[in-house]
Coordinates of C-alpha atoms in Angstrom, one line a residue:
X30 CA 125.0 92.8 63.9
X31 CA 121.5 91.9 62.8
X32 CA 119.9 94.5 65.1
X33 CA 122.3 97.3 63.9
X34 CA 123.7 97.9 67.3
X35 CA 127.4 97.5 68.0
X36 CA 128.3 95.2 70.9
X37 CA 131.4 96.2 72.8
X38 CA 133.1 94.2 75.5
X39 CA 135.1 96.3 78.0
X40 CA 137.8 94.0 79.4
X41 CA 140.3 96.2 81.1
X42 CA 142.6 95.9 84.2
X43 CA 142.9 98.6 86.8
X44 CA 144.7 101.9 86.4
X45 CA 147.0 101.4 89.4
X46 CA 146.9 104.3 91.8
X47 CA 143.8 105.9 90.3
X48 CA 141.0 103.6 89.2
X49 CA 139.9 100.0 89.9
X50 CA 139.1 97.7 86.9
X51 CA 135.4 98.1 87.8
X52 CA 135.7 101.9 87.7
X53 CA 137.6 101.8 84.4
X54 CA 134.7 99.8 82.9
X55 CA 132.1 102.2 84.2
X56 CA 133.9 105.3 82.9
X57 CA 134.6 103.7 79.5
X58 CA 130.9 102.8 79.3
X59 CA 129.8 106.3 80.1
X60 CA 132.1 107.7 77.4
X61 CA 130.9 105.3 74.8
X62 CA 127.2 106.0 75.5
X63 CA 127.9 109.8 75.3
X64 CA 128.6 109.3 71.6
X65 CA 126.8 106.1 70.8
X66 CA 123.9 105.7 73.2
X67 CA 122.5 102.6 71.4
X68 CA 125.7 100.6 71.7
X69 CA 125.4 97.5 73.8
X70 CA 128.3 97.4 76.3
X71 CA 129.2 94.4 78.4
X72 CA 131.7 94.9 81.2
X73 CA 134.1 92.2 82.3
X74 CA 136.8 93.7 84.5
X75 CA 140.0 91.6 84.3
X76 CA 143.1 91.0 86.4
X77 CA 146.3 88.9 86.0
X78 CA 146.5 87.5 89.5
X79 CA 147.8 90.5 91.3
X80 CA 145.9 93.4 93.0
X81 CA 142.3 93.5 91.9
X82 CA 141.9 89.8 91.1
X83 CA 139.2 89.2 93.7
X84 CA 137.4 92.4 92.7
X85 CA 137.4 91.2 89.1
X86 CA 136.0 87.8 90.1
X87 CA 133.2 89.4 92.2
X88 CA 132.3 91.7 89.3
X89 CA 131.9 88.5 87.2
X90 CA 129.4 87.0 89.6
X91 CA 131.5 85.4 92.3
X92 CA 130.5 85.9 96.0
X93 CA 132.9 87.9 98.1
X94 CA 133.9 86.2 101.3
X95 CA 136.2 87.6 104.1
X96 CA 138.4 86.2 106.8
X97 CA 140.4 87.7 109.6
X98 CA 144.1 86.7 109.0
X99 CA 147.6 87.7 109.8
X100 CA 149.0 90.5 107.7
X101 CA 152.6 90.5 106.4
X102 CA 154.1 91.7 109.7
X103 CA 151.7 89.7 111.9
X104 CA 149.0 92.3 112.6
X105 CA 145.4 91.1 111.9
X106 CA 143.9 92.2 108.6
X107 CA 140.5 91.7 106.9
X108 CA 141.1 89.8 103.7
X109 CA 138.7 88.9 100.9
X110 CA 138.5 86.0 98.5
X111 CA 135.9 85.0 95.9
X112 CA 133.8 81.8 95.7
X113 CA 131.5 80.4 93.1
X114 CA 130.4 76.8 92.4
X115 CA 133.4 75.3 94.3
X116 CA 136.0 77.5 92.7
X117 CA 137.7 80.0 95.0
X118 CA 139.8 82.9 93.8
X119 CA 142.4 83.8 96.4
X120 CA 144.5 86.9 96.0
X121 CA 147.6 86.7 98.1
X122 CA 148.0 90.5 98.2
X123 CA 144.7 90.6 100.2
X124 CA 146.5 88.9 103.1
X125 CA 150.3 89.5 102.5
X126 CA 150.4 92.5 100.2
X127 CA 152.5 95.7 100.4
X128 CA 149.3 97.7 101.0
X129 CA 149.1 96.2 104.5
X130 CA 152.4 97.8 105.6
X131 CA 152.4 101.1 107.3
X132 CA 153.3 104.0 104.9
X133 CA 157.0 104.1 104.3
X134 CA 157.7 101.0 106.3
X135 CA 159.0 97.8 104.7
X136 CA 159.9 94.4 106.2
X137 CA 161.9 92.6 103.5
X138 CA 163.6 90.2 105.9
X139 CA 160.7 89.3 108.2
X140 CA 157.4 89.7 106.2
X141 CA 155.4 86.5 106.1
X142 CA 152.8 84.8 103.9
X143 CA 151.2 83.1 106.9
X144 CA 148.0 85.1 106.3
X145 CA 147.8 83.8 102.7
X146 CA 147.8 80.2 104.2
X147 CA 145.0 81.2 106.5
X148 CA 143.0 82.6 103.6
X149 CA 143.5 79.3 101.7
X150 CA 142.3 77.4 104.7
X151 CA 139.2 79.6 104.8
X152 CA 138.5 78.7 101.2
X153 CA 138.8 75.1 102.1
X154 CA 136.4 75.5 105.0
X155 CA 133.9 77.0 102.4
X156 CA 134.1 73.8 100.4
X157 CA 136.4 74.9 97.6
X158 CA 137.5 72.1 95.3
X159 CA 139.5 74.3 92.9
X160 CA 141.6 77.2 94.2
X161 CA 143.1 79.9 91.9
X162 CA 145.9 81.4 93.9
X163 CA 146.6 84.8 92.3
X164 CA 150.0 86.1 93.3
X165 CA 151.5 89.6 93.0
X166 CA 151.8 92.8 95.0
X167 CA 153.4 91.0 97.9
X168 CA 155.3 92.4 100.8
X169 CA 157.1 89.1 101.3
X170 CA 160.2 87.2 100.2
X171 CA 159.7 84.0 102.3
X172 CA 159.3 81.4 99.6
X173 CA 155.8 80.7 100.8
X174 CA 157.1 79.3 104.1
X175 CA 154.6 81.2 106.1
X176 CA 151.7 80.0 103.9
X177 CA 152.9 76.4 104.3
X178 CA 153.2 76.8 108.1
X179 CA 149.6 78.1 108.3
X180 CA 148.5 75.0 106.4
X181 CA 150.2 72.6 108.8
X182 CA 153.8 72.3 107.6
X183 CA 156.6 72.2 110.2
X184 CA 159.7 74.1 109.3
X185 CA 162.2 73.5 112.1
X186 CA 165.7 74.8 113.0
X187 CA 168.5 72.9 114.8
X188 CA 166.6 73.1 118.1
X189 CA 163.6 71.5 116.6
X190 CA 161.5 74.7 116.9
X191 CA 159.8 76.5 114.1
X192 CA 161.9 79.0 112.3
X193 CA 160.8 82.6 112.8
X194 CA 158.7 84.4 110.1
X195 CA 160.2 85.9 107.0
X196 CA 162.7 85.0 104.4
X197 CA 165.9 85.7 106.3
X198 CA 165.1 83.1 109.0
X199 CA 165.1 80.4 106.3
X200 CA 168.8 80.3 106.5
X201 CA 168.4 78.5 109.9
X202 CA 166.1 75.8 108.5
X203 CA 167.2 72.3 109.2
X204 CA 164.2 70.1 108.4
X205 CA 160.8 70.4 106.8
X206 CA 157.9 68.1 107.6
X207 CA 155.0 68.6 105.1
X208 CA 153.1 65.5 106.3
X209 CA 150.9 67.7 108.5
X210 CA 149.6 69.8 105.6
X211 CA 145.8 70.1 105.6
X212 CA 144.6 66.8 104.2
X213 CA 141.9 68.5 102.2
X214 CA 144.5 69.8 99.8
X215 CA 145.0 66.3 98.4
X216 CA 141.5 66.6 96.8
X217 CA 141.8 70.2 95.6
X218 CA 143.2 71.5 92.4
X219 CA 145.5 74.5 93.1
X220 CA 146.3 76.8 90.1
X221 CA 149.2 79.2 90.6
X222 CA 148.2 82.3 88.6
X223 CA 151.0 84.8 88.0
X224 CA 152.1 87.3 85.4
X225 CA 155.8 86.5 86.0
X226 CA 157.7 83.3 85.4
X227 CA 160.9 83.9 87.4
X228 CA 162.7 81.0 89.1
X229 CA 163.1 81.1 92.9
X230 CA 166.8 82.0 93.1
X231 CA 169.6 83.6 91.2
X232 CA 170.0 86.9 89.2
X233 CA 166.4 86.6 87.9
X234 CA 165.0 85.2 91.1
X235 CA 162.5 86.5 93.7
X236 CA 165.0 88.4 95.9
X237 CA 167.2 89.9 93.1
X238 CA 164.3 91.1 90.9
X239 CA 161.6 92.0 93.3
X240 CA 163.3 92.4 96.7
X241 CA 164.3 96.1 96.1
X242 CA 160.6 96.9 95.5
X243 CA 159.9 95.6 99.0
X244 CA 162.7 97.7 100.7
X245 CA 165.5 95.2 100.4
X246 CA 169.1 96.6 100.3
X247 CA 171.8 95.0 98.2
X248 CA 173.0 93.1 101.3
X249 CA 169.4 92.1 102.1
X250 CA 169.0 90.7 98.6
X251 CA 172.2 88.6 99.0
X252 CA 171.0 87.3 102.3
X253 CA 167.5 86.5 101.1
X254 CA 168.7 84.8 97.9
X255 CA 171.0 82.6 99.9
X256 CA 168.3 81.8 102.4
X257 CA 165.8 80.9 99.7
X258 CA 168.5 78.7 98.0
X259 CA 169.0 76.9 101.3
X260 CA 165.2 76.6 101.8
X261 CA 164.9 75.0 98.4
X262 CA 167.8 72.6 99.2
X263 CA 165.8 71.3 102.2
X264 CA 162.4 71.1 100.6
X265 CA 163.4 70.1 97.1
X266 CA 165.6 72.1 94.6
X267 CA 163.9 71.0 91.4
X268 CA 160.7 73.0 91.7
X269 CA 162.8 76.1 92.5
X270 CA 163.7 76.2 88.8
X271 CA 160.1 75.8 87.6
X272 CA 158.4 78.7 85.9
X273 CA 156.7 80.9 88.5
X274 CA 158.6 79.6 91.5
X275 CA 159.9 83.1 92.1
X276 CA 156.6 84.8 91.8
X277 CA 155.5 87.1 94.7
X278 CA 158.6 86.6 96.8
X279 CA 158.8 82.9 96.1
X280 CA 155.3 82.0 97.2
X281 CA 155.1 80.3 93.8
X282 CA 157.8 77.8 95.0
X283 CA 155.8 77.1 98.2
X284 CA 152.7 76.4 96.2
X285 CA 154.5 74.2 93.7
X286 CA 156.4 72.1 96.2
X287 CA 153.8 72.0 99.0
X288 CA 150.4 72.3 97.4
X289 CA 151.1 70.5 94.2
X290 CA 150.0 73.6 92.3
X291 CA 150.0 74.0 88.6
X292 CA 151.5 77.2 87.2
X293 CA 149.5 79.1 84.5
X294 CA 149.9 82.7 83.3
X295 CA 147.6 84.7 85.4
X296 CA 145.6 86.4 82.7
X297 CA 144.9 83.1 81.0
X298 CA 143.6 81.6 84.2
X299 CA 141.5 84.6 85.0
X300 CA 140.0 84.8 81.5
X301 CA 138.9 81.2 81.9
X302 CA 137.5 81.8 85.4
X303 CA 135.7 85.0 84.4
X304 CA 134.0 83.5 81.4
X305 CA 135.8 85.7 78.8
X306 CA 135.3 83.3 75.9
X307 CA 131.5 83.5 76.1
X308 CA 131.6 87.3 76.5
X309 CA 134.0 87.6 73.5
X310 CA 131.6 85.6 71.4
X311 CA 129.0 88.3 72.0
X312 CA 131.3 91.2 71.0
X313 CA 132.4 92.8 67.8
X314 CA 134.8 95.2 69.5
X315 CA 136.9 94.7 72.6
X316 CA 138.3 97.6 74.7
X317 CA 141.1 96.6 77.0
X318 CA 143.8 98.5 78.9
X319 CA 145.7 99.2 82.1
X320 CA 147.5 102.1 83.8
X321 CA 150.6 101.9 81.7
X322 CA 150.9 100.2 78.4
X323 CA 154.6 99.5 78.1
X324 CA 157.2 96.7 77.6
X325 CA 155.9 94.8 80.7
X326 CA 152.4 94.7 79.1
X327 CA 153.8 92.5 76.4
X328 CA 155.0 89.9 78.9
X329 CA 151.8 88.4 80.3
X330 CA 149.9 91.4 81.5
X331 CA 146.2 91.5 81.2
X332 CA 145.8 93.7 78.0
X333 CA 148.2 91.4 76.1
X334 CA 146.2 88.3 77.2
X335 CA 142.9 89.9 76.3
X336 CA 144.2 91.0 72.9
X337 CA 145.7 87.6 72.1
X338 CA 142.5 85.8 72.8
X339 CA 140.4 88.4 70.9
X340 CA 142.8 88.2 67.9
X341 CA 142.4 84.4 67.8
X342 CA 138.7 84.9 67.6
X343 CA 138.9 87.6 64.9
X344 CA 137.6 90.4 67.1
X345 CA 139.4 93.8 66.9
X346 CA 140.9 95.3 70.0
X347 CA 141.6 98.9 71.1
X348 CA 143.1 100.0 74.4
X349 CA 142.9 102.8 76.9
X350 CA 145.6 103.6 79.4
X351 CA 147.1 106.2 81.6
X352 CA 150.4 106.2 79.9
X353 CA 151.5 104.8 76.5
X354 CA 155.0 103.7 76.0
X355 CA 154.6 101.3 73.0
X356 CA 155.0 102.0 69.4
X357 CA 152.2 101.5 66.9
X358 CA 154.2 98.5 65.6
X359 CA 154.4 97.0 69.0
X360 CA 150.7 97.5 69.6
X361 CA 149.9 95.9 66.3
X362 CA 152.1 92.9 67.0
X363 CA 150.2 92.4 70.3
X364 CA 146.9 92.5 68.5
X365 CA 145.9 96.1 69.5
X366 CA 144.6 98.3 66.7
X367 CA 145.0 101.6 68.5
X368 CA 145.7 102.9 72.0
X369 CA 144.3 106.0 73.7
X370 CA 146.2 107.5 76.7
X371 CA 145.2 109.9 79.4
X372 CA 148.7 111.5 79.1
X373 CA 147.8 112.7 75.6
X374 CA 145.1 114.8 77.3
X375 CA 147.0 115.7 80.5
X376 CA 150.8 115.3 80.3
X377 CA 151.3 116.1 84.0
X378 CA 151.3 112.7 85.7
X379 CA 150.0 114.0 89.0
X380 CA 147.1 115.7 87.4
X381 CA 146.5 112.8 85.1
X382 CA 146.1 110.4 88.1
X383 CA 144.0 112.9 90.0
X384 CA 141.7 113.5 87.1
X385 CA 141.7 109.9 85.7
X386 CA 137.9 109.5 85.8
X387 CA 136.8 112.5 83.8
X388 CA 139.8 112.2 81.5
X389 CA 139.0 108.5 80.7
X390 CA 135.4 109.5 79.9
X391 CA 136.6 112.2 77.5
X392 CA 139.2 109.8 76.0
X393 CA 136.5 107.2 75.4
X394 CA 134.3 109.7 73.5
X395 CA 137.2 110.0 71.0
X396 CA 137.4 106.3 70.8
X397 CA 133.7 106.0 70.2
X398 CA 133.8 108.6 67.5
X399 CA 136.6 106.7 65.7
X400 CA 135.1 103.2 66.0
X401 CA 131.4 103.5 66.6
X402 CA 130.1 106.4 64.7

């Protein structure tokens, strides 16, 4: 750099269960400045569409808005979305996420995405012309049926009454009328942002892969998969095989078939929305990371997306994480020069999570000594 000061871009995701992406950036910055006080650090917390997506957008300058909506089991919850210049970032977990269930309680057969539809409606009320629907962390396996119902669709059983909430009830679906969907959707671009590309049904579908995480037994999974297949037969089977249809309990399918959404990998969408390209142009080192760098990271998670974009621009990348389960060769193939893990300082997972903040600052001083001194 002409002024002799290194410029570092911190573009890391959350450390799930311990630190938000905003907190990660703050502690990394503190660690860097402890060793290299003159380094210019820019923070751009990132997310891949799941938990923390709205927080990342707000940190990048979006305005936080809130709405009172139905939670996954019908109780009211306060949900946030982000808005800037006609673009809304809606995180379905804010309305329909696992975090809204009582501790130890799951509702795999009956949890609904109705509140996500209400959150989308709130974004429309605020004048959004582009909606990024980030999906992940859901408590639901209803194929987005609740979301569509909240937006005006009529999903009816043989008695011409609306089917009950949840994925299991979709087995009773006889007809679907989407003509009543909010007319404003016709003039809005909806982008489905997800870090998974599963189809709706089958052995790699929403129920089989993600149902057990939401409390579904083997029998529940079979029931839900059959119900989703029937649902897709009524609404249209072709989108059910589209990439991302199975995301977040099948809400991807609902967005594709009902909202004319366009699927894009979540981290790619969020890097565009957050202005990553411009920030990257100002950096000569990028620090990324997440709670666990493992095989899943390589398949569309935030650090892989950050590293791919930085490598294309010729900017080196290092990573911080809670736990490291990738070889140096795997890291190099992903475009990450080196990774630093909290577990190297504190092997006990419970203590590592509890002490994540001071451990991360300490870890970053080592990184700064290696790359900035």
